[in-house]
Short mmCIF file of N, CA and C in Angstrom, two decimals:
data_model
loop_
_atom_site.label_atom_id
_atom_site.label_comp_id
_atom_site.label_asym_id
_atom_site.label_seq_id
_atom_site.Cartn_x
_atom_site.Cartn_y
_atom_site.Cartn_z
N UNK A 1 45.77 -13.07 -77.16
CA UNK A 1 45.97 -13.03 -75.73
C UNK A 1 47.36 -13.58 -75.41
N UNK A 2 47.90 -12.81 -74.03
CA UNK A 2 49.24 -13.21 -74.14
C UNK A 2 49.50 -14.60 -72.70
N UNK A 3 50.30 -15.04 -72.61
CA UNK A 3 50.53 -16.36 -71.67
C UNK A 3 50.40 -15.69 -70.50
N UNK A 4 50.60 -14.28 -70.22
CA UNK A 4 50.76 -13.21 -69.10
C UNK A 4 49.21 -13.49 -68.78
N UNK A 5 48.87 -12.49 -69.41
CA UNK A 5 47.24 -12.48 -69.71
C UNK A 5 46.14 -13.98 -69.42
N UNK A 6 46.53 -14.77 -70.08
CA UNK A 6 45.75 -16.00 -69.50
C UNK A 6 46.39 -16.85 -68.43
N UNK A 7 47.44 -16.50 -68.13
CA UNK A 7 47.89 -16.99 -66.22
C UNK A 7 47.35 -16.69 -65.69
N UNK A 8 47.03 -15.25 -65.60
CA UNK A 8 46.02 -13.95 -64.67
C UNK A 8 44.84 -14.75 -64.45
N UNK A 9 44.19 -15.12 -65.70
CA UNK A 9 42.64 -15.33 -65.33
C UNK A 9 42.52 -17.06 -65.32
N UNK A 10 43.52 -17.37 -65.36
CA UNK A 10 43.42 -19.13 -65.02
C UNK A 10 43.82 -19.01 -63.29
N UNK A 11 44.65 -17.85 -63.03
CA UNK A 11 45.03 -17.87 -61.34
C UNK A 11 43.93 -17.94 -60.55
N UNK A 12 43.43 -16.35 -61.73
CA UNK A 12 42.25 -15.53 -60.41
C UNK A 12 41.10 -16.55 -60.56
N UNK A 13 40.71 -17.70 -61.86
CA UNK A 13 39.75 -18.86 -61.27
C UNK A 13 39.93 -19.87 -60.43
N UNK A 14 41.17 -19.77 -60.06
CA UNK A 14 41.44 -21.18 -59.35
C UNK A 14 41.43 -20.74 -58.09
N UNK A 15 42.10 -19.17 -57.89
CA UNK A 15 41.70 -18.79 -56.51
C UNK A 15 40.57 -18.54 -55.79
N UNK A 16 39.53 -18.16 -57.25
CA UNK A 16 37.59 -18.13 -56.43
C UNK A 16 37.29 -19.49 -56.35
N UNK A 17 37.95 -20.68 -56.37
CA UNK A 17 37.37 -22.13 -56.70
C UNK A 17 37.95 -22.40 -55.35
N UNK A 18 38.95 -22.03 -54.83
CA UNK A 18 39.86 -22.53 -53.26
C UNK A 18 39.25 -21.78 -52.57
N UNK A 19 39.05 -20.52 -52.36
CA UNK A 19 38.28 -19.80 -51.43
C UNK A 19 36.36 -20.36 -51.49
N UNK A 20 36.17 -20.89 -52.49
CA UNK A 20 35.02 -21.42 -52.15
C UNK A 20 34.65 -22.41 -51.33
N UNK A 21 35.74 -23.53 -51.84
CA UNK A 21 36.06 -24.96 -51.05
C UNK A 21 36.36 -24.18 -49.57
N UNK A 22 36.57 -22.98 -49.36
CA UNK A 22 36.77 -22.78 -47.89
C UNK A 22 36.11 -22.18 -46.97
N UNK A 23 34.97 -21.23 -47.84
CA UNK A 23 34.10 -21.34 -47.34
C UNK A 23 32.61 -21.30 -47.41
N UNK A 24 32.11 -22.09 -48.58
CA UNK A 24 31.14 -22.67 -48.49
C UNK A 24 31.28 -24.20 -48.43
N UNK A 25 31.69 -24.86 -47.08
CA UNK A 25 31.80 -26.08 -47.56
C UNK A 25 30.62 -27.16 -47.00
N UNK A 26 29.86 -26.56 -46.79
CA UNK A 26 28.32 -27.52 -47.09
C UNK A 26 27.49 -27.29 -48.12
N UNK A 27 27.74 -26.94 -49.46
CA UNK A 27 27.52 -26.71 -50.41
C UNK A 27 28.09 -27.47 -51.60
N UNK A 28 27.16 -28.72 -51.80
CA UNK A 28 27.65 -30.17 -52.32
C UNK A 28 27.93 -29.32 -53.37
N UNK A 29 27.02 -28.84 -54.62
CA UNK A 29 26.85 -27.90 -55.45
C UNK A 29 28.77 -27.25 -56.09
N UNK A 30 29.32 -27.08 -55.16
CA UNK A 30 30.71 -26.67 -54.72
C UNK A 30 31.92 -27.53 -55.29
N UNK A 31 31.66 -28.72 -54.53
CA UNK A 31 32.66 -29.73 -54.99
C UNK A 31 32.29 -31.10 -55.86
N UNK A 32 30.68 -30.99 -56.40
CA UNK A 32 30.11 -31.67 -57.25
C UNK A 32 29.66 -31.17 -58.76
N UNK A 33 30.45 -30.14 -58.92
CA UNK A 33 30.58 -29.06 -59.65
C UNK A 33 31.33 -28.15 -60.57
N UNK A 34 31.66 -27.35 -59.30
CA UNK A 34 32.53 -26.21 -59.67
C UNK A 34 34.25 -26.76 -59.58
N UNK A 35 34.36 -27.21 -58.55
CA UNK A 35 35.85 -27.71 -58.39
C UNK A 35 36.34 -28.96 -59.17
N UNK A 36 35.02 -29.56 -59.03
CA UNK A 36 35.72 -31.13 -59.86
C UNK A 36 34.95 -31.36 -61.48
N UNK A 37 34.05 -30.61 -62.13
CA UNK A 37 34.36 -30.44 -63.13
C UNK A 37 34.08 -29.61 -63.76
N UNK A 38 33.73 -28.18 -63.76
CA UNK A 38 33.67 -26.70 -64.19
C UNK A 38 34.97 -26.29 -64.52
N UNK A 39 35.22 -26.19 -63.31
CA UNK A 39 36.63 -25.49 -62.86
C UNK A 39 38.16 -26.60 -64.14
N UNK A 40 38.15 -27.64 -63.44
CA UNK A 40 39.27 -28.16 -63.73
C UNK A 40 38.74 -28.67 -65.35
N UNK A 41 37.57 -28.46 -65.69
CA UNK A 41 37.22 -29.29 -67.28
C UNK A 41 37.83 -27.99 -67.84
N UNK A 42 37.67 -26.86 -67.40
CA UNK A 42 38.45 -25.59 -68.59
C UNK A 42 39.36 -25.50 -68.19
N UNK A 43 40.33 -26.20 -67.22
CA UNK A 43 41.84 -26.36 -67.02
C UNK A 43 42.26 -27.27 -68.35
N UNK A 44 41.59 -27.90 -68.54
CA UNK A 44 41.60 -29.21 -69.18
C UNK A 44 41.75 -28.63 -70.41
N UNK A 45 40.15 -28.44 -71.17
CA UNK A 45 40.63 -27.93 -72.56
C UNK A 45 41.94 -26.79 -72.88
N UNK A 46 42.20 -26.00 -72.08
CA UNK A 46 43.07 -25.30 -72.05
C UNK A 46 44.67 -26.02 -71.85
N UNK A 47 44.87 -26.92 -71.10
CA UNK A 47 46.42 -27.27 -71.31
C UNK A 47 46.60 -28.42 -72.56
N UNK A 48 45.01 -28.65 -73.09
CA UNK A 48 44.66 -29.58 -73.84
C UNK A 48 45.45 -29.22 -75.39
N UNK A 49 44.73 -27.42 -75.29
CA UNK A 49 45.20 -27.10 -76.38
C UNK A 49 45.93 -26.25 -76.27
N UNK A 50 46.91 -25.87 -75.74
CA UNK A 50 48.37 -25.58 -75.65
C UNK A 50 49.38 -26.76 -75.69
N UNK A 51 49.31 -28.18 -75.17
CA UNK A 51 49.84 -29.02 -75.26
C UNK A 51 49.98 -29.62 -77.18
N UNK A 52 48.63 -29.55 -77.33
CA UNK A 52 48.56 -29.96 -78.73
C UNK A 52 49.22 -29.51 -79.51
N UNK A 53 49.40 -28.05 -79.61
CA UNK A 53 49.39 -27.16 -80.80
C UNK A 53 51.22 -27.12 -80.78
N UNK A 54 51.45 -26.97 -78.98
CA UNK A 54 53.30 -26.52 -79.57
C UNK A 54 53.75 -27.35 -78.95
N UNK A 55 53.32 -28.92 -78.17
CA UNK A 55 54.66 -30.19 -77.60
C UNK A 55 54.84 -30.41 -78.59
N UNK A 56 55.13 -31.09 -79.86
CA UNK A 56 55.65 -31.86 -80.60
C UNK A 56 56.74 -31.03 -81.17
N UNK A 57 56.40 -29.35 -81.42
CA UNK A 57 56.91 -28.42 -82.34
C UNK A 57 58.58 -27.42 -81.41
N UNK A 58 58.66 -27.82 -80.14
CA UNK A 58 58.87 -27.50 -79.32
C UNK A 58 60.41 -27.88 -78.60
N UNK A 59 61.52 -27.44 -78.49
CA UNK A 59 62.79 -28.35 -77.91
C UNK A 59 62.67 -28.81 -76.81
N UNK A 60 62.92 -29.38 -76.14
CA UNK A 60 63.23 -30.02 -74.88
C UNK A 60 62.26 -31.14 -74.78
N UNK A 61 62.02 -31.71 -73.66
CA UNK A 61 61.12 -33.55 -72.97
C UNK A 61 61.32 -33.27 -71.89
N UNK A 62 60.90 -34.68 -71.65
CA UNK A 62 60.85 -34.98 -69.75
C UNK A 62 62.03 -36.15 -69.73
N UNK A 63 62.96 -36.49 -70.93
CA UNK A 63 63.82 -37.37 -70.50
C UNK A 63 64.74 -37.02 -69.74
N UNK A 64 65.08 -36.13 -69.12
CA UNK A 64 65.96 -35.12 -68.43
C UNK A 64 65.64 -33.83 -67.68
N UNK A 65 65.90 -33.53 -66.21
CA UNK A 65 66.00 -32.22 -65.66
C UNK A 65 66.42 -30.95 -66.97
N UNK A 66 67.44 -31.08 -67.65
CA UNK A 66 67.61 -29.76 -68.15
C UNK A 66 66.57 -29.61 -69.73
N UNK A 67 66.25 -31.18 -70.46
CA UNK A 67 65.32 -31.10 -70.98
C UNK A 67 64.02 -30.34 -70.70
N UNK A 68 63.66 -31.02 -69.76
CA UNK A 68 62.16 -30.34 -69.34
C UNK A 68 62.36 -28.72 -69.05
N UNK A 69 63.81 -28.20 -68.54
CA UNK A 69 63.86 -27.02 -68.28
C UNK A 69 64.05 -26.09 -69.80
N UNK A 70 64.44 -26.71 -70.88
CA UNK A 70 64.06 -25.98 -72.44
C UNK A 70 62.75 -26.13 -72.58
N UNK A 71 61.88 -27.57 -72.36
CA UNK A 71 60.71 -27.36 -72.61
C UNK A 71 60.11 -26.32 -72.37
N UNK A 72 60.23 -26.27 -71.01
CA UNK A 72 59.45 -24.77 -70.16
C UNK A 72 60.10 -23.53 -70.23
N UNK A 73 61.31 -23.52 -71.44
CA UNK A 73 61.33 -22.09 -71.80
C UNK A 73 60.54 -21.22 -72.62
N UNK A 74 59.49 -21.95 -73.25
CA UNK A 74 58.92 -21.66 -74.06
C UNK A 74 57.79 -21.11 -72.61
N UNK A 75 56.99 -20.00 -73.16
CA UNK A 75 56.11 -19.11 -72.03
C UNK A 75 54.78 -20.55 -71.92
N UNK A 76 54.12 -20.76 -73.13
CA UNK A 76 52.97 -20.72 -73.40
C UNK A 76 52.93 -22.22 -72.28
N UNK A 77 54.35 -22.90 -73.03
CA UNK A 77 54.23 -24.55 -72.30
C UNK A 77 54.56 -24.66 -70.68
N UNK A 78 55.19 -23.22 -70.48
CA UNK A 78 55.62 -23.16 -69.21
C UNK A 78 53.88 -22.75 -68.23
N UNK A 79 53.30 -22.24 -68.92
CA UNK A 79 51.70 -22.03 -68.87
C UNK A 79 51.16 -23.32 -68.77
N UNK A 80 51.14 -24.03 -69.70
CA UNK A 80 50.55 -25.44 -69.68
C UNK A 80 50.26 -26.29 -68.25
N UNK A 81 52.03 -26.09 -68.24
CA UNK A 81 52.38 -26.64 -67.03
C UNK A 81 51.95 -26.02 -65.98
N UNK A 82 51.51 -24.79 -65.57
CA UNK A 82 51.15 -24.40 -64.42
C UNK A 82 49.25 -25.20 -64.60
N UNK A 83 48.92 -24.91 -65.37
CA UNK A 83 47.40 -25.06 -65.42
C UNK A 83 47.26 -26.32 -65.03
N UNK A 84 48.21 -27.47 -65.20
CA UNK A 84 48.07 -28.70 -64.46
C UNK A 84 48.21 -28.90 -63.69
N UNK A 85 49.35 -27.96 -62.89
CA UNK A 85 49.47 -27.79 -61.44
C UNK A 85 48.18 -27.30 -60.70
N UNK A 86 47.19 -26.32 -61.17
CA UNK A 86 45.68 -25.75 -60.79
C UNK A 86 45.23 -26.54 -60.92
N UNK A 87 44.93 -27.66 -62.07
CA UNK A 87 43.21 -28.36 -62.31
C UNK A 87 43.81 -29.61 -61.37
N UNK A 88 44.95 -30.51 -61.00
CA UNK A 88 45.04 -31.19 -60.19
C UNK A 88 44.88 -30.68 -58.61
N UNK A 89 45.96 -29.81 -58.18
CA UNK A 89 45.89 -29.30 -56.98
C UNK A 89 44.19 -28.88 -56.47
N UNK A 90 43.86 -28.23 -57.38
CA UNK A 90 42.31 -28.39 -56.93
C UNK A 90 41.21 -29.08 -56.82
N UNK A 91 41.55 -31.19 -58.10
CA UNK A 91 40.84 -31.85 -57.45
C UNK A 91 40.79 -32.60 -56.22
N UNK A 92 42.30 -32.96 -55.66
CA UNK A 92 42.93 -32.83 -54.64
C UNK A 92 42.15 -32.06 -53.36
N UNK A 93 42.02 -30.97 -53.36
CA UNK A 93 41.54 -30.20 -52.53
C UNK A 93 39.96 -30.49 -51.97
N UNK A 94 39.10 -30.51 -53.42
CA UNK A 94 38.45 -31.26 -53.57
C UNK A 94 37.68 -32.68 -52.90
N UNK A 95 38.44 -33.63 -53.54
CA UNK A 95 38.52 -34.57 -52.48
C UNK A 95 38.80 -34.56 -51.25
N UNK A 96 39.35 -33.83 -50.59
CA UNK A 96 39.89 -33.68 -49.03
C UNK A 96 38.68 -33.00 -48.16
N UNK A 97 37.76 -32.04 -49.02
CA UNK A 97 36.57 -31.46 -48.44
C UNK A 97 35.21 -32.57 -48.48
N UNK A 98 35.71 -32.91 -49.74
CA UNK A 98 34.30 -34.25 -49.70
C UNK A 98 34.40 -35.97 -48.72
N UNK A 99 35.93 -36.08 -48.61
CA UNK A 99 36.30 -36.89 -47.90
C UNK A 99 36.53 -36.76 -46.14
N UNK A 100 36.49 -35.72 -45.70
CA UNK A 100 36.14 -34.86 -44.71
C UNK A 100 34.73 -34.76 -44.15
N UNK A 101 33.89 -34.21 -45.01
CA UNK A 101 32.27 -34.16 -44.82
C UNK A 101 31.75 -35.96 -44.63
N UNK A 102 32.40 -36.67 -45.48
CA UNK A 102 32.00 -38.01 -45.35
C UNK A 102 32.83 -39.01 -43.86
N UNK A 103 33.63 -37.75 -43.56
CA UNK A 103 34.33 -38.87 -42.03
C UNK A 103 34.21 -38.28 -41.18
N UNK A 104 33.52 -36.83 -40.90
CA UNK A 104 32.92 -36.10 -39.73
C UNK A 104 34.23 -35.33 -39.57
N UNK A 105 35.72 -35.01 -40.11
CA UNK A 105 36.06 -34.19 -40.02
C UNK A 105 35.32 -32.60 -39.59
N UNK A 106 35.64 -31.76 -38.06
CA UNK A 106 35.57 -30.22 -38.54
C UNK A 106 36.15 -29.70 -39.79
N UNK A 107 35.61 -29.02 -40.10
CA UNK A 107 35.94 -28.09 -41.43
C UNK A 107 36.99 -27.17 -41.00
N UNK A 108 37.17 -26.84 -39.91
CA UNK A 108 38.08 -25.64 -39.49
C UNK A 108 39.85 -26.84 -39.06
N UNK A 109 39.43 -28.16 -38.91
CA UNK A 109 40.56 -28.41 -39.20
C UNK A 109 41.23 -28.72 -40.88
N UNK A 110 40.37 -28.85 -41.72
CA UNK A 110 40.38 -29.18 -43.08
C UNK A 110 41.13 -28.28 -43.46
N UNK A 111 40.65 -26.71 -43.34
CA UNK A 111 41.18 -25.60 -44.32
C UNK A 111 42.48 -25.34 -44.58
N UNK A 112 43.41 -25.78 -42.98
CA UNK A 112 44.77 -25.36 -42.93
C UNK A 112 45.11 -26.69 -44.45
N UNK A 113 44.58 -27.91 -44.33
CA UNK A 113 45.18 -28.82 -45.55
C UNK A 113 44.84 -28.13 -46.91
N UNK A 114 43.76 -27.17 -46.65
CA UNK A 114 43.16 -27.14 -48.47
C UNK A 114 44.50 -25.63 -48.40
N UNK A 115 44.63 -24.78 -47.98
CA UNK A 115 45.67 -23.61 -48.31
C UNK A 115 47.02 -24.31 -47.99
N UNK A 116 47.30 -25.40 -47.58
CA UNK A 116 49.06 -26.58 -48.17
C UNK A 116 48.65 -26.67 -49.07
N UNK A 117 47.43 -27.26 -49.86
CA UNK A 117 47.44 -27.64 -51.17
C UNK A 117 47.32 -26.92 -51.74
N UNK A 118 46.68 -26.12 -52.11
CA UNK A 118 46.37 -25.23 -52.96
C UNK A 118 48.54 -24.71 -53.35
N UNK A 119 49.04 -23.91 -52.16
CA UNK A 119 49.95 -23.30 -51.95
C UNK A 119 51.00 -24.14 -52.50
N UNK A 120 51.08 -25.61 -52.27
CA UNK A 120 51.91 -26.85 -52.03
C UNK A 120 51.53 -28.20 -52.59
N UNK A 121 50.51 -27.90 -53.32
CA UNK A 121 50.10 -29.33 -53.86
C UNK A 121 50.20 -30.53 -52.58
N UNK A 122 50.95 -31.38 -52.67
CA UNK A 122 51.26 -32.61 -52.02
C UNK A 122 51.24 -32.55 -50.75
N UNK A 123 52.15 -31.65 -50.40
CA UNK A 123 52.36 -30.82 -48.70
C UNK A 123 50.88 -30.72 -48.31
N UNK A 124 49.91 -30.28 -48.70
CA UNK A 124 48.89 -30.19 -48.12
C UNK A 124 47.83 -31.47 -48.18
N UNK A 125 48.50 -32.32 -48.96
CA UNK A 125 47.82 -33.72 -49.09
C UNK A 125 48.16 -34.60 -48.21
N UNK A 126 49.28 -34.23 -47.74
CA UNK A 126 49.88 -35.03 -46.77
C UNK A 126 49.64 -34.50 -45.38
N UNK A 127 49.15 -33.32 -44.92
CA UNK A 127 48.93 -32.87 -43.95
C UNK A 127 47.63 -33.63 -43.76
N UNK A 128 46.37 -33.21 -44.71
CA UNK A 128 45.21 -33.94 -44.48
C UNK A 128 45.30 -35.61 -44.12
N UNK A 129 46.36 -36.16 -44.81
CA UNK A 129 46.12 -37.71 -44.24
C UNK A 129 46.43 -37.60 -43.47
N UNK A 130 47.37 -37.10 -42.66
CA UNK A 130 48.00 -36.68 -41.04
C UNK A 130 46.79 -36.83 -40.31
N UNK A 131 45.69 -35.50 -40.79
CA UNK A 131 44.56 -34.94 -40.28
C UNK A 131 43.59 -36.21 -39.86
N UNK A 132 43.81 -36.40 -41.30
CA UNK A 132 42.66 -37.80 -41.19
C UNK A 132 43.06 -38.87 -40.21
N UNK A 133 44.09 -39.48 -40.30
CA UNK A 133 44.80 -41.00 -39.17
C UNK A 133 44.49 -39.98 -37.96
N UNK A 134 44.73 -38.99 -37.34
CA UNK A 134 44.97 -38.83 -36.42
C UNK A 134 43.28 -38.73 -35.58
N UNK A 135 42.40 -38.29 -36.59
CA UNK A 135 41.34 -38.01 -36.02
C UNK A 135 40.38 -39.24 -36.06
N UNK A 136 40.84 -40.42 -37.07
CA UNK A 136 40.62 -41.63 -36.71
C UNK A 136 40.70 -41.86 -35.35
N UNK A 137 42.32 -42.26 -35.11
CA UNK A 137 42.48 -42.52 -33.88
C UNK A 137 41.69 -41.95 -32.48
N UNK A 138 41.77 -40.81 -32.69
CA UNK A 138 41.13 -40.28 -31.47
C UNK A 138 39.63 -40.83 -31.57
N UNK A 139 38.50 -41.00 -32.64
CA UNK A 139 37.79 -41.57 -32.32
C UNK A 139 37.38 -42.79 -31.35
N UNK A 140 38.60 -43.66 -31.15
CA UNK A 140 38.81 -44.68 -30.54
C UNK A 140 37.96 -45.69 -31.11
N UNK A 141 37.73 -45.55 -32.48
CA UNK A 141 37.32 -46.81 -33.08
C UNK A 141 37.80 -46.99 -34.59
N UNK A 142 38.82 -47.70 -35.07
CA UNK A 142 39.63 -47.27 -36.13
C UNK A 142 38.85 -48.02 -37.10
N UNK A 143 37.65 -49.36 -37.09
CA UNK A 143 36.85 -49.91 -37.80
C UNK A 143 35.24 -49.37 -38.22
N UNK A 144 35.09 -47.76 -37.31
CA UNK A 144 34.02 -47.56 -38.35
C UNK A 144 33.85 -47.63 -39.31
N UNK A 145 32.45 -48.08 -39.99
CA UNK A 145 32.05 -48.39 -40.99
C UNK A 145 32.07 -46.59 -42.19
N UNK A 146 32.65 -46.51 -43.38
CA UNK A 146 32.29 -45.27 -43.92
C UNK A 146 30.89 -45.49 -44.78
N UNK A 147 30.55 -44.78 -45.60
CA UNK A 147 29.37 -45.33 -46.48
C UNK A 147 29.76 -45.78 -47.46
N UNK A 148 31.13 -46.77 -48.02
CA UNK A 148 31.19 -47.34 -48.90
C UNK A 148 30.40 -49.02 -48.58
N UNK A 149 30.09 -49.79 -49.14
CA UNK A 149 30.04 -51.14 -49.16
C UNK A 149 30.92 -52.15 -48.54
N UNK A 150 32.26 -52.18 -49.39
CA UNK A 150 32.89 -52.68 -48.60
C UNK A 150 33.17 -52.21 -47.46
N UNK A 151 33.55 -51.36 -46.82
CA UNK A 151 33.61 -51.16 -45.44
C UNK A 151 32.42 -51.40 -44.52
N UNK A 152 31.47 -51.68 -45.25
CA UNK A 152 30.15 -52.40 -44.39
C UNK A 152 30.07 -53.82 -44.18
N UNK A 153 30.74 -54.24 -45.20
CA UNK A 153 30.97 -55.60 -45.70
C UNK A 153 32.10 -56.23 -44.11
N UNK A 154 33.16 -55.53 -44.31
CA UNK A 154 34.25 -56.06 -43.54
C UNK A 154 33.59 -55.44 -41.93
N UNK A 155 32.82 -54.57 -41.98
CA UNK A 155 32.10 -54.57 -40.35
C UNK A 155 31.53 -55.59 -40.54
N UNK A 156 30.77 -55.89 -41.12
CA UNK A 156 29.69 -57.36 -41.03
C UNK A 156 30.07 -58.54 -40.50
N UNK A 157 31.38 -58.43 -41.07
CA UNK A 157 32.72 -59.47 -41.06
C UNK A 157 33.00 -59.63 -40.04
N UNK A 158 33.20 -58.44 -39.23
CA UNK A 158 34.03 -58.54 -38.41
C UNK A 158 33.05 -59.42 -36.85
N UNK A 159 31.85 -58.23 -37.44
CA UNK A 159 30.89 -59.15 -36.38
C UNK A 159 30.20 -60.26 -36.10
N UNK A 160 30.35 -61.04 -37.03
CA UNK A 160 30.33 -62.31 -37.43
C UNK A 160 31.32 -63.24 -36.99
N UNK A 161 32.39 -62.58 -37.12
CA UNK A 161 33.94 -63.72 -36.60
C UNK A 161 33.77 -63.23 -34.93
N UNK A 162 33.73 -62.39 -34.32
CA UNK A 162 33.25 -62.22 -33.22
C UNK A 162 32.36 -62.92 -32.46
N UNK A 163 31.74 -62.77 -33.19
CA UNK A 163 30.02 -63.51 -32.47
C UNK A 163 30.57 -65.34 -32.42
N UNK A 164 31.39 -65.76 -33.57
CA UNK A 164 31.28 -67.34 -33.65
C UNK A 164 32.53 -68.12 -32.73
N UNK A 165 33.23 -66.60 -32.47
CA UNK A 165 34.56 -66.63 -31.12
C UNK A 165 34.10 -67.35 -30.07
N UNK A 166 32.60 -66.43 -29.44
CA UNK A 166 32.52 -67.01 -27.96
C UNK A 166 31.70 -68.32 -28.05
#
């Protein structure tokens, strides 16, 4: 198989894995799963063993811009490298749908962040925290409790130092 050939079908999985996150997204099944470890575990063995077989054998590094740019003349490693760009960008995405469902985010504001990421990696990570502070705020209560512990903990806290105020 050629590096052509398995781009194709590492693309066309990562693109049924983003269009899923978009729209089935009440479907834990989805991102307890398919996106965070189906999907990105055969990203995994795959840059696993392309990394193995030809970094060491291979010219260029990361000690340098034009280094890394011999590295990635080679097709297969220049492959590698994309597949890490997929199995991250999509746990990323990931998280932003499950971290969303857990803060009452709409979903219809989510999607524009999951197609930055997907498209943009970071850019769309950064839109969602945008998403997120902003829709905090508008709640007009920036100390709800989420369902972690500690954040139950420091409400507890808080109502406690309150209460011993007056």
């Amino acid at each position: 198989m050629s590096p052509q050939q398995v781009f194709s079908i590492a693309s066309s999985l990562a693109l049924v894995s983003w269009i899923m996150l978009a729209i089935l997204p009440r479907r834990p099944w989805v991102t307890k799963v398919v996106t965070t470890k189906l999907v990105p575990g055969l990203f995994a063995i795959l840059y696993t063993a392309i990394a193995v077989s030809l970094f060491w054998r291979s010219p260029g590094g990361f000690s340098t811009l034009a280094s890394v740019g011999v590295l990635f003349s080679n097709p297969w490693l220049l492959l590698a490298g994309w597949v890490h760009y997929l199995a991250f960008d999509l746990l990323i995405g990931s998280w932003e749908l499950e971290d969303s469902r857990e803060r009452g985010i709409p979903h219809l504001m989510v999607v524009p962040c999951l197609l930055l990421t997907f498209m943009f990696g970071p850019a769309g990570w950064l839109l969602y925290r945008i998403v997120r502070s902003v829709r905090r705020r508008d709640s007009g209560d920036l100390l709800t409790p989420t369902n972690s512990t500690a954040s139950a903990s420091i409400s507890t806290d808080l109502r406690l130092w309150n209460s011993n105020k007056r």
